[in-house]
């Protein structure tokens, strides 16, 4: 997978934003961080196969 985004970095950034947010924004950012985290895990899995 060739991409200019670093999923782990994006996940961390989303969690930092979520920590500073409230309500629906916080929940949306947590879901976004979890999605980025899953992409990072999938990407690591591709490298070890």
JSON list of C-alpha atoms in Angstrom, two decimals:
[
{"chain": "A", "resi": 1, "resn": "UNK", "atom": "CA", "xyz": [0.00, 0.00, 0.00]},
{"chain": "A", "resi": 2, "resn": "UNK", "atom": "CA", "xyz": [1.61, 3.20, -1.13]},
{"chain": "A", "resi": 3, "resn": "UNK", "atom": "CA", "xyz": [0.36, 6.31, 0.61]},
{"chain": "A", "resi": 4, "resn": "UNK", "atom": "CA", "xyz": [1.74, 9.57, 1.89]},
{"chain": "A", "resi": 5, "resn": "UNK", "atom": "CA", "xyz": [-0.27, 9.29, 5.12]},
{"chain": "A", "resi": 6, "resn": "UNK", "atom": "CA", "xyz": [1.13, 7.67, 8.26]},
{"chain": "A", "resi": 7, "resn": "UNK", "atom": "CA", "xyz": [-1.91, 5.96, 9.82]},
{"chain": "A", "resi": 8, "resn": "UNK", "atom": "CA", "xyz": [-0.31, 5.73, 13.27]},
{"chain": "A", "resi": 9, "resn": "UNK", "atom": "CA", "xyz": [0.48, 9.44, 13.28]},
{"chain": "A", "resi": 10, "resn": "UNK", "atom": "CA", "xyz": [-3.05, 10.27, 12.10]},
{"chain": "A", "resi": 11, "resn": "UNK", "atom": "CA", "xyz": [-4.54, 8.07, 14.85]},
{"chain": "A", "resi": 12, "resn": "UNK", "atom": "CA", "xyz": [-2.49, 9.83, 17.52]},
{"chain": "A", "resi": 13, "resn": "UNK", "atom": "CA", "xyz": [-3.45, 13.26, 16.18]},
{"chain": "A", "resi": 14, "resn": "UNK", "atom": "CA", "xyz": [-7.16, 12.35, 16.17]},
{"chain": "A", "resi": 15, "resn": "UNK", "atom": "CA", "xyz": [-6.96, 11.11, 19.76]},
{"chain": "A", "resi": 16, "resn": "UNK", "atom": "CA", "xyz": [-5.29, 14.34, 20.87]},
{"chain": "A", "resi": 17, "resn": "UNK", "atom": "CA", "xyz": [-8.08, 16.31, 19.22]},
{"chain": "A", "resi": 18, "resn": "UNK", "atom": "CA", "xyz": [-10.68, 14.05, 20.83]},
{"chain": "A", "resi": 19, "resn": "UNK", "atom": "CA", "xyz": [-9.17, 14.65, 24.26]},
{"chain": "A", "resi": 20, "resn": "UNK", "atom": "CA", "xyz": [-9.62, 18.38, 23.74]},
{"chain": "A", "resi": 21, "resn": "UNK", "atom": "CA", "xyz": [-13.18, 18.04, 22.42]},
{"chain": "A", "resi": 22, "resn": "UNK", "atom": "CA", "xyz": [-16.60, 17.41, 23.91]},
{"chain": "A", "resi": 23, "resn": "UNK", "atom": "CA", "xyz": [-19.83, 15.65, 23.00]},
{"chain": "A", "resi": 24, "resn": "UNK", "atom": "CA", "xyz": [-20.50, 14.51, 19.45]},
{"chain": "A", "resi": 25, "resn": "UNK", "atom": "CA", "xyz": [-17.21, 15.93, 18.17]},
{"chain": "A", "resi": 26, "resn": "UNK", "atom": "CA", "xyz": [-15.31, 13.88, 20.72]},
{"chain": "A", "resi": 27, "resn": "UNK", "atom": "CA", "xyz": [-17.12, 10.67, 19.74]},
{"chain": "A", "resi": 28, "resn": "UNK", "atom": "CA", "xyz": [-16.57, 11.33, 16.04]},
{"chain": "A", "resi": 29, "resn": "UNK", "atom": "CA", "xyz": [-12.85, 11.92, 16.58]},
{"chain": "A", "resi": 30, "resn": "UNK", "atom": "CA", "xyz": [-12.52, 8.75, 18.66]},
{"chain": "A", "resi": 31, "resn": "UNK", "atom": "CA", "xyz": [-14.13, 6.76, 15.85]},
{"chain": "A", "resi": 32, "resn": "UNK", "atom": "CA", "xyz": [-11.79, 8.40, 13.37]},
{"chain": "A", "resi": 33, "resn": "UNK", "atom": "CA", "xyz": [-8.77, 7.55, 15.53]},
{"chain": "A", "resi": 34, "resn": "UNK", "atom": "CA", "xyz": [-9.91, 3.93, 15.77]},
{"chain": "A", "resi": 35, "resn": "UNK", "atom": "CA", "xyz": [-10.23, 3.74, 11.99]},
{"chain": "A", "resi": 36, "resn": "UNK", "atom": "CA", "xyz": [-6.70, 5.14, 11.52]},
{"chain": "A", "resi": 37, "resn": "UNK", "atom": "CA", "xyz": [-5.42, 2.72, 14.15]},
{"chain": "A", "resi": 38, "resn": "UNK", "atom": "CA", "xyz": [-6.97, -0.22, 12.29]},
{"chain": "A", "resi": 39, "resn": "UNK", "atom": "CA", "xyz": [-5.32, 0.95, 9.06]},
{"chain": "A", "resi": 40, "resn": "UNK", "atom": "CA", "xyz": [-1.98, 1.12, 10.86]},
{"chain": "A", "resi": 41, "resn": "UNK", "atom": "CA", "xyz": [-2.46, -2.44, 12.17]},
{"chain": "A", "resi": 42, "resn": "UNK", "atom": "CA", "xyz": [-3.43, -3.70, 8.71]},
{"chain": "A", "resi": 43, "resn": "UNK", "atom": "CA", "xyz": [-0.40, -1.98, 7.22]},
{"chain": "A", "resi": 44, "resn": "UNK", "atom": "CA", "xyz": [1.94, -3.60, 9.77]},
{"chain": "A", "resi": 45, "resn": "UNK", "atom": "CA", "xyz": [0.37, -6.96, 8.96]},
{"chain": "A", "resi": 46, "resn": "UNK", "atom": "CA", "xyz": [1.10, -6.51, 5.26]},
{"chain": "A", "resi": 47, "resn": "UNK", "atom": "CA", "xyz": [4.80, -5.98, 6.01]},
{"chain": "A", "resi": 48, "resn": "UNK", "atom": "CA", "xyz": [5.14, -9.16, 8.10]},
{"chain": "A", "resi": 49, "resn": "UNK", "atom": "CA", "xyz": [3.37, -11.51, 5.65]}
]
